[in-house]
């Protein structure tokens, strides 16, 4: 519209009902005037006409534009028309496609549009997929508050407990599971069975075995096919030193899950502990058929069959498992106020070659003699490294000689039990060889390795590393099972115990080649009823045989 046009605009009103033909002349003259218009000049604005125009056109247009600009969404997105159902439908599609972040956003909009218990559960499940456990727990809790159906409440509480377990809040997890159990006492449903199992897991973490066993037995009574609960129950009996009960439960695991590697390997190990070598070997082979790459099981099979695996050492996983189990069983006996039977009558120690006692005292006596020091006299100036420190047996003997005592072990549980104040200055979890490689040359005065090096066959790398980290005049005290063999081509052998034995001539020659002098050596003895006269032929004698372990004291010039 050209500038000034608004001034000259006149709105034509419609003719009134009373108009007559007498007006035709005026109309005709008006038409003539339209054909030959005369300029109309007016400086006056009709106020009524202007307001009418604004009301009819301009005002409403301006208001509409303002409203559109103020809206917080785009009409093209169709958000103005969305409902809870449409949000959920689209969120389910995104969830199926793996777009969990976008799905979570839409589920959250659905909850905001209309809050429902199911909506909070859907949102929580999606938040778990994007590692937002804390937020997921909040929504599960809101669902618990909103659900009227107790079964739905229990399901949400179980989900809360699992998430609390995942984030390490075992105390809160137990409370959540106990709330489930308290809701309907005596009710037997799969959810209740799962709650019993989860409570048991938390109790086992705090070594409350008896109460955990009660919950697991209840879970398997409710759902007899619950293989996971049978496995936990079997492992609990094994840890408590009740292998026969453990085997009965492992059989249940295999009944319901025939290809369960954990169940098979654990049952084989438990038969192994009882000295049932034939049954153990057969079950180990079944486990390897399921998982052929299991290094620890392959190593045990080689040991029982009299074979030499490559490399000539025990896998780290085997050592960690063996001594984690020993630590758990020791902790249980201490908690129960019982004492672990001596090695001569303890099958666990006997079948695994852990038959030598009092070795730490012999090691300390020889070291004090060679170095001319005495822990009782307060000669605590040595930097000492304890390889395979376990629960601290050697640490107690050598603490009096140490300015700084460092312990290394593959068993996390053993290290936890060695953390008593004032014993070790530093404890490290890791493999012996890897640990030795991490120390600076000439950083230690004394190295001790009680019952840890027999898990290696070829000792050349260990000897070189020992030489490297010892200072001049430093000493290493190690124990090695004796291999009584005169064949010079056979210098070490893997026993059915999983430990390697070495000929004295091999050790002495290797020490000399490395540059270490054998300052002292002394034999210690242990007894076992088990013998292997031929490969894969192991049996139990009525009268025990004596085996020797040699304590070597090696000194760097």
Tab-separated table of C-alpha atoms in Angstrom, residues 232-530:
chain	number	residue	atom	x	y	z
A	232	UNK	CA	26.163	-69.824	44.913
A	233	UNK	CA	25.118	-72.412	47.462
A	234	UNK	CA	27.714	-74.897	46.190
A	235	UNK	CA	30.464	-72.274	46.293
A	236	UNK	CA	29.436	-71.357	49.847
A	237	UNK	CA	29.720	-74.952	51.017
A	238	UNK	CA	33.099	-75.217	49.277
A	239	UNK	CA	34.359	-72.052	50.986
A	240	UNK	CA	33.130	-73.377	54.341
A	241	UNK	CA	35.192	-76.554	53.899
A	242	UNK	CA	32.219	-78.816	53.162
A	243	UNK	CA	33.145	-80.251	49.737
A	244	UNK	CA	30.646	-83.142	49.796
A	245	UNK	CA	27.700	-80.756	50.196
A	246	UNK	CA	29.223	-78.543	47.522
A	247	UNK	CA	29.373	-81.398	44.999
A	248	UNK	CA	25.689	-82.234	45.593
A	249	UNK	CA	24.761	-78.665	44.665
A	250	UNK	CA	27.132	-78.521	41.682
A	251	UNK	CA	25.277	-81.549	40.323
A	252	UNK	CA	22.067	-79.522	40.485
A	253	UNK	CA	23.728	-76.729	38.496
A	254	UNK	CA	24.799	-79.169	35.773
A	255	UNK	CA	21.359	-80.790	35.771
A	256	UNK	CA	19.680	-77.513	34.861
A	257	UNK	CA	22.583	-75.992	32.877
A	258	UNK	CA	24.634	-78.881	31.415
A	259	UNK	CA	27.122	-76.561	29.697
A	260	UNK	CA	27.728	-74.235	32.632
A	261	UNK	CA	31.512	-73.797	32.622
A	262	UNK	CA	31.670	-72.315	36.117
A	263	UNK	CA	29.677	-75.195	37.546
A	264	UNK	CA	31.723	-77.834	35.732
A	265	UNK	CA	35.136	-76.387	36.579
A	266	UNK	CA	34.168	-75.791	40.226
A	267	UNK	CA	32.822	-79.328	40.617
A	268	UNK	CA	36.018	-80.692	39.086
A	269	UNK	CA	38.098	-78.636	41.509
A	270	UNK	CA	36.063	-79.878	44.474
A	271	UNK	CA	36.502	-83.528	43.455
A	272	UNK	CA	40.191	-82.662	43.056
A	273	UNK	CA	40.322	-81.383	46.646
A	274	UNK	CA	38.855	-84.649	47.903
A	275	UNK	CA	41.515	-86.623	46.077
A	276	UNK	CA	38.978	-87.975	43.568
A	277	UNK	CA	41.442	-87.464	40.729
A	278	UNK	CA	39.720	-89.655	38.143
A	279	UNK	CA	36.359	-87.903	38.562
A	280	UNK	CA	38.067	-84.519	38.657
A	281	UNK	CA	39.921	-85.159	35.403
A	282	UNK	CA	36.761	-86.282	33.591
A	283	UNK	CA	34.831	-83.185	34.728
A	284	UNK	CA	37.732	-80.861	33.862
A	285	UNK	CA	37.660	-82.270	30.327
A	286	UNK	CA	33.933	-81.542	30.061
A	287	UNK	CA	34.612	-77.981	31.182
A	288	UNK	CA	37.286	-77.617	28.486
A	289	UNK	CA	34.820	-78.881	25.889
A	290	UNK	CA	32.682	-75.852	26.789
A	291	UNK	CA	35.567	-73.354	27.077
A	292	UNK	CA	38.705	-74.751	25.402
A	293	UNK	CA	40.763	-71.610	26.148
A	294	UNK	CA	40.425	-71.791	29.956
A	295	UNK	CA	44.110	-71.526	30.924
A	296	UNK	CA	43.687	-72.508	34.575
A	297	UNK	CA	41.734	-75.698	33.766
A	298	UNK	CA	44.183	-76.633	31.003
A	299	UNK	CA	47.046	-76.216	33.481
A	300	UNK	CA	45.415	-78.467	36.103
A	301	UNK	CA	44.688	-81.148	33.500
A	302	UNK	CA	48.324	-81.047	32.383
A	303	UNK	CA	49.465	-81.391	36.006
A	304	UNK	CA	47.224	-84.399	36.661
A	305	UNK	CA	48.309	-86.088	33.435
A	306	UNK	CA	52.033	-85.492	34.020
A	307	UNK	CA	52.439	-83.157	31.034
A	308	UNK	CA	54.556	-80.019	30.723
A	309	UNK	CA	52.571	-76.995	29.553
A	310	UNK	CA	54.094	-74.038	27.761
A	311	UNK	CA	55.023	-71.641	29.177
A	312	UNK	CA	56.504	-73.542	32.102
A	313	UNK	CA	54.589	-71.742	34.847
A	314	UNK	CA	51.178	-71.700	36.507
A	315	UNK	CA	48.682	-69.228	35.002
A	316	UNK	CA	48.015	-66.172	37.141
A	317	UNK	CA	44.296	-67.041	37.191
A	318	UNK	CA	45.029	-70.453	38.748
A	319	UNK	CA	47.252	-69.004	41.494
A	320	UNK	CA	44.733	-66.256	42.273
A	321	UNK	CA	41.830	-68.720	42.484
A	322	UNK	CA	43.715	-71.177	44.699
A	323	UNK	CA	44.833	-68.631	47.258
A	324	UNK	CA	41.603	-66.620	47.165
A	325	UNK	CA	39.869	-69.857	48.166
A	326	UNK	CA	42.398	-70.492	50.922
A	327	UNK	CA	41.895	-66.931	52.210
A	328	UNK	CA	38.082	-67.276	52.197
A	329	UNK	CA	38.232	-70.591	54.024
A	330	UNK	CA	40.700	-69.260	56.586
A	331	UNK	CA	38.452	-66.240	57.185
A	332	UNK	CA	35.450	-68.511	57.645
A	333	UNK	CA	37.246	-70.704	60.178
A	334	UNK	CA	38.370	-67.636	62.097
A	335	UNK	CA	34.823	-66.227	62.060
A	336	UNK	CA	33.392	-69.558	63.214
A	337	UNK	CA	36.005	-69.858	65.963
A	338	UNK	CA	37.424	-73.026	64.428
A	339	UNK	CA	40.999	-73.895	63.504
A	340	UNK	CA	42.041	-75.181	60.103
A	341	UNK	CA	43.313	-78.762	60.521
A	342	UNK	CA	47.092	-79.230	60.236
A	343	UNK	CA	48.502	-80.065	56.818
A	344	UNK	CA	48.940	-83.743	57.594
A	345	UNK	CA	45.170	-84.223	57.929
A	346	UNK	CA	43.932	-81.492	55.604
A	347	UNK	CA	43.091	-82.641	52.101
A	348	UNK	CA	43.032	-79.144	50.628
A	349	UNK	CA	46.636	-78.445	51.610
A	350	UNK	CA	47.773	-81.962	50.825
A	351	UNK	CA	46.446	-82.278	47.274
A	352	UNK	CA	47.815	-78.820	46.405
A	353	UNK	CA	51.260	-79.450	47.890
A	354	UNK	CA	50.931	-76.896	50.699
A	355	UNK	CA	52.467	-79.298	53.209
A	356	UNK	CA	55.527	-77.445	54.498
A	357	UNK	CA	55.144	-75.664	57.835
A	358	UNK	CA	57.464	-73.488	59.905
A	359	UNK	CA	59.389	-72.452	56.798
A	360	UNK	CA	59.346	-68.701	57.570
A	361	UNK	CA	61.289	-69.174	60.808
A	362	UNK	CA	63.953	-71.207	59.003
A	363	UNK	CA	64.248	-68.501	56.337
A	364	UNK	CA	64.675	-65.742	58.905
A	365	UNK	CA	67.309	-67.696	60.850
A	366	UNK	CA	69.395	-68.296	57.724
A	367	UNK	CA	69.094	-64.680	56.571
A	368	UNK	CA	70.160	-63.311	59.959
A	369	UNK	CA	73.144	-65.651	59.922
A	370	UNK	CA	74.278	-64.611	56.433
A	371	UNK	CA	73.716	-60.852	56.879
A	372	UNK	CA	74.864	-60.669	60.511
A	373	UNK	CA	71.690	-58.954	61.707
A	374	UNK	CA	69.000	-59.695	64.266
A	375	UNK	CA	65.389	-58.628	64.269
A	376	UNK	CA	65.226	-59.086	68.014
A	377	UNK	CA	68.094	-56.635	68.441
A	378	UNK	CA	66.270	-53.965	66.449
A	379	UNK	CA	68.401	-54.151	63.270
A	380	UNK	CA	65.518	-52.758	61.201
A	381	UNK	CA	67.369	-51.014	58.390
A	382	UNK	CA	66.665	-53.320	55.443
A	383	UNK	CA	64.417	-52.594	52.454
A	384	UNK	CA	62.535	-55.898	52.132
A	385	UNK	CA	60.382	-57.274	49.300
A	386	UNK	CA	58.013	-60.173	50.088
A	387	UNK	CA	57.060	-62.022	46.895
A	388	UNK	CA	53.837	-63.963	47.316
A	389	UNK	CA	53.182	-62.406	50.704
A	390	UNK	CA	49.768	-64.056	51.066
A	391	UNK	CA	48.135	-63.233	54.386
A	392	UNK	CA	51.421	-62.066	55.890
A	393	UNK	CA	53.058	-65.199	57.313
A	394	UNK	CA	56.595	-64.229	56.265
A	395	UNK	CA	55.880	-60.565	56.926
A	396	UNK	CA	55.471	-61.266	60.637
A	397	UNK	CA	58.863	-62.956	60.755
A	398	UNK	CA	60.778	-60.286	58.834
A	399	UNK	CA	59.069	-57.112	60.082
A	400	UNK	CA	61.739	-56.733	62.762
A	401	UNK	CA	64.475	-56.562	60.102
A	402	UNK	CA	62.687	-54.152	57.803
A	403	UNK	CA	63.025	-50.426	57.448
A	404	UNK	CA	60.407	-50.749	54.695
A	405	UNK	CA	58.459	-53.935	53.948
A	406	UNK	CA	56.625	-54.318	50.607
A	407	UNK	CA	54.340	-57.242	49.873
A	408	UNK	CA	53.102	-58.534	46.498
A	409	UNK	CA	50.486	-61.222	45.845
A	410	UNK	CA	48.041	-62.380	43.184
A	411	UNK	CA	45.272	-63.034	45.704
A	412	UNK	CA	43.227	-59.914	46.438
A	413	UNK	CA	41.554	-61.574	49.401
A	414	UNK	CA	44.892	-62.606	50.910
A	415	UNK	CA	46.172	-59.040	50.572
A	416	UNK	CA	43.046	-57.732	52.326
A	417	UNK	CA	43.824	-60.021	55.240
A	418	UNK	CA	47.444	-58.811	55.330
A	419	UNK	CA	46.502	-55.158	55.822
A	420	UNK	CA	46.724	-55.160	59.603
A	421	UNK	CA	48.360	-51.958	60.863
A	422	UNK	CA	52.132	-51.916	61.142
A	423	UNK	CA	52.833	-55.087	59.156
A	424	UNK	CA	53.466	-53.981	55.553
A	425	UNK	CA	54.376	-50.482	54.458
A	426	UNK	CA	52.980	-51.200	50.992
A	427	UNK	CA	50.920	-53.981	49.450
A	428	UNK	CA	50.575	-54.561	45.716
A	429	UNK	CA	48.245	-56.882	43.840
A	430	UNK	CA	49.869	-58.468	40.808
A	431	UNK	CA	51.905	-61.184	39.165
A	432	UNK	CA	55.345	-61.986	40.575
A	433	UNK	CA	57.243	-61.525	37.298
A	434	UNK	CA	55.453	-58.313	36.382
A	435	UNK	CA	56.092	-56.936	39.870
A	436	UNK	CA	59.807	-57.730	39.747
A	437	UNK	CA	60.100	-55.930	36.416
A	438	UNK	CA	58.595	-52.782	37.939
A	439	UNK	CA	61.312	-52.253	40.569
A	440	UNK	CA	64.389	-50.146	39.992
A	441	UNK	CA	67.773	-51.880	39.849
A	442	UNK	CA	69.556	-52.202	43.195
A	443	UNK	CA	66.490	-51.045	45.157
A	444	UNK	CA	66.236	-53.879	47.735
A	445	UNK	CA	68.458	-55.289	50.485
A	446	UNK	CA	66.426	-58.437	51.044
A	447	UNK	CA	63.975	-60.436	48.941
A	448	UNK	CA	61.911	-63.276	50.416
A	449	UNK	CA	59.742	-65.762	48.502
A	450	UNK	CA	58.118	-68.394	50.688
A	451	UNK	CA	56.083	-70.981	48.729
A	452	UNK	CA	55.652	-68.697	45.697
A	453	UNK	CA	58.412	-69.665	43.220
A	454	UNK	CA	57.345	-73.365	43.031
A	455	UNK	CA	54.615	-72.179	40.632
A	456	UNK	CA	57.319	-71.575	38.015
A	457	UNK	CA	59.279	-74.214	36.108
A	458	UNK	CA	61.886	-72.235	34.192
A	459	UNK	CA	63.564	-69.948	36.741
A	460	UNK	CA	66.021	-68.139	34.477
A	461	UNK	CA	64.021	-64.884	34.193
A	462	UNK	CA	63.224	-64.827	37.915
A	463	UNK	CA	66.879	-65.273	38.841
A	464	UNK	CA	67.960	-62.433	36.535
A	465	UNK	CA	65.340	-60.092	38.002
A	466	UNK	CA	66.349	-61.003	41.562
A	467	UNK	CA	69.968	-60.206	40.743
A	468	UNK	CA	68.927	-56.890	39.192
A	469	UNK	CA	66.922	-55.485	42.099
A	470	UNK	CA	69.299	-56.581	44.906
A	471	UNK	CA	71.891	-54.144	46.127
A	472	UNK	CA	75.496	-55.260	46.482
A	473	UNK	CA	75.667	-57.653	49.418
A	474	UNK	CA	71.888	-58.103	49.279
A	475	UNK	CA	70.234	-61.446	49.927
A	476	UNK	CA	67.324	-63.436	48.474
A	477	UNK	CA	65.743	-66.239	50.500
A	478	UNK	CA	63.544	-68.548	48.415
A	479	UNK	CA	61.944	-71.977	48.799
A	480	UNK	CA	61.798	-74.613	46.037
A	481	UNK	CA	60.322	-78.114	46.077
A	482	UNK	CA	63.092	-80.666	45.541
A	483	UNK	CA	63.028	-82.815	42.407
A	484	UNK	CA	64.998	-85.973	43.194
A	485	UNK	CA	66.164	-86.870	39.703
A	486	UNK	CA	69.614	-87.764	38.388
A	487	UNK	CA	68.818	-87.240	34.698
A	488	UNK	CA	70.687	-84.038	33.679
A	489	UNK	CA	68.197	-83.451	30.858
A	490	UNK	CA	65.276	-83.261	33.312
A	491	UNK	CA	65.845	-80.276	35.581
A	492	UNK	CA	62.310	-79.452	36.700
A	493	UNK	CA	58.937	-81.183	36.682
A	494	UNK	CA	55.295	-80.239	37.113
A	495	UNK	CA	53.723	-82.269	39.899
A	496	UNK	CA	50.084	-83.303	40.192
A	497	UNK	CA	49.854	-80.695	42.974
A	498	UNK	CA	50.193	-77.909	40.402
A	499	UNK	CA	53.647	-77.024	41.802
A	500	UNK	CA	56.981	-77.411	40.047
A	501	UNK	CA	59.930	-79.198	41.634
A	502	UNK	CA	63.566	-78.473	40.727
A	503	UNK	CA	66.791	-80.401	40.988
A	504	UNK	CA	69.408	-78.824	43.301
A	505	UNK	CA	71.956	-79.022	40.494
A	506	UNK	CA	69.700	-76.890	38.244
A	507	UNK	CA	69.229	-74.242	40.913
A	508	UNK	CA	72.917	-74.093	41.760
A	509	UNK	CA	74.027	-73.878	38.111
A	510	UNK	CA	71.458	-71.167	37.347
A	511	UNK	CA	72.462	-69.123	40.397
A	512	UNK	CA	76.111	-69.266	39.350
A	513	UNK	CA	75.294	-68.257	35.775
A	514	UNK	CA	73.243	-65.312	37.041
A	515	UNK	CA	75.967	-64.120	39.399
A	516	UNK	CA	74.369	-65.127	42.694
A	517	UNK	CA	76.224	-67.127	45.314
A	518	UNK	CA	74.438	-69.797	47.351
A	519	UNK	CA	75.281	-68.669	50.878
A	520	UNK	CA	73.083	-71.166	52.728
A	521	UNK	CA	70.565	-73.918	52.058
A	522	UNK	CA	68.481	-76.078	54.351
A	523	UNK	CA	65.779	-78.692	53.776
A	524	UNK	CA	62.344	-78.618	55.363
A	525	UNK	CA	59.951	-81.565	55.132
A	526	UNK	CA	56.258	-82.237	54.727
A	527	UNK	CA	54.159	-85.382	54.371
A	528	UNK	CA	51.542	-86.480	51.857
A	529	UNK	CA	49.534	-89.631	51.277
A	530	UNK	CA	49.192	-89.064	47.532
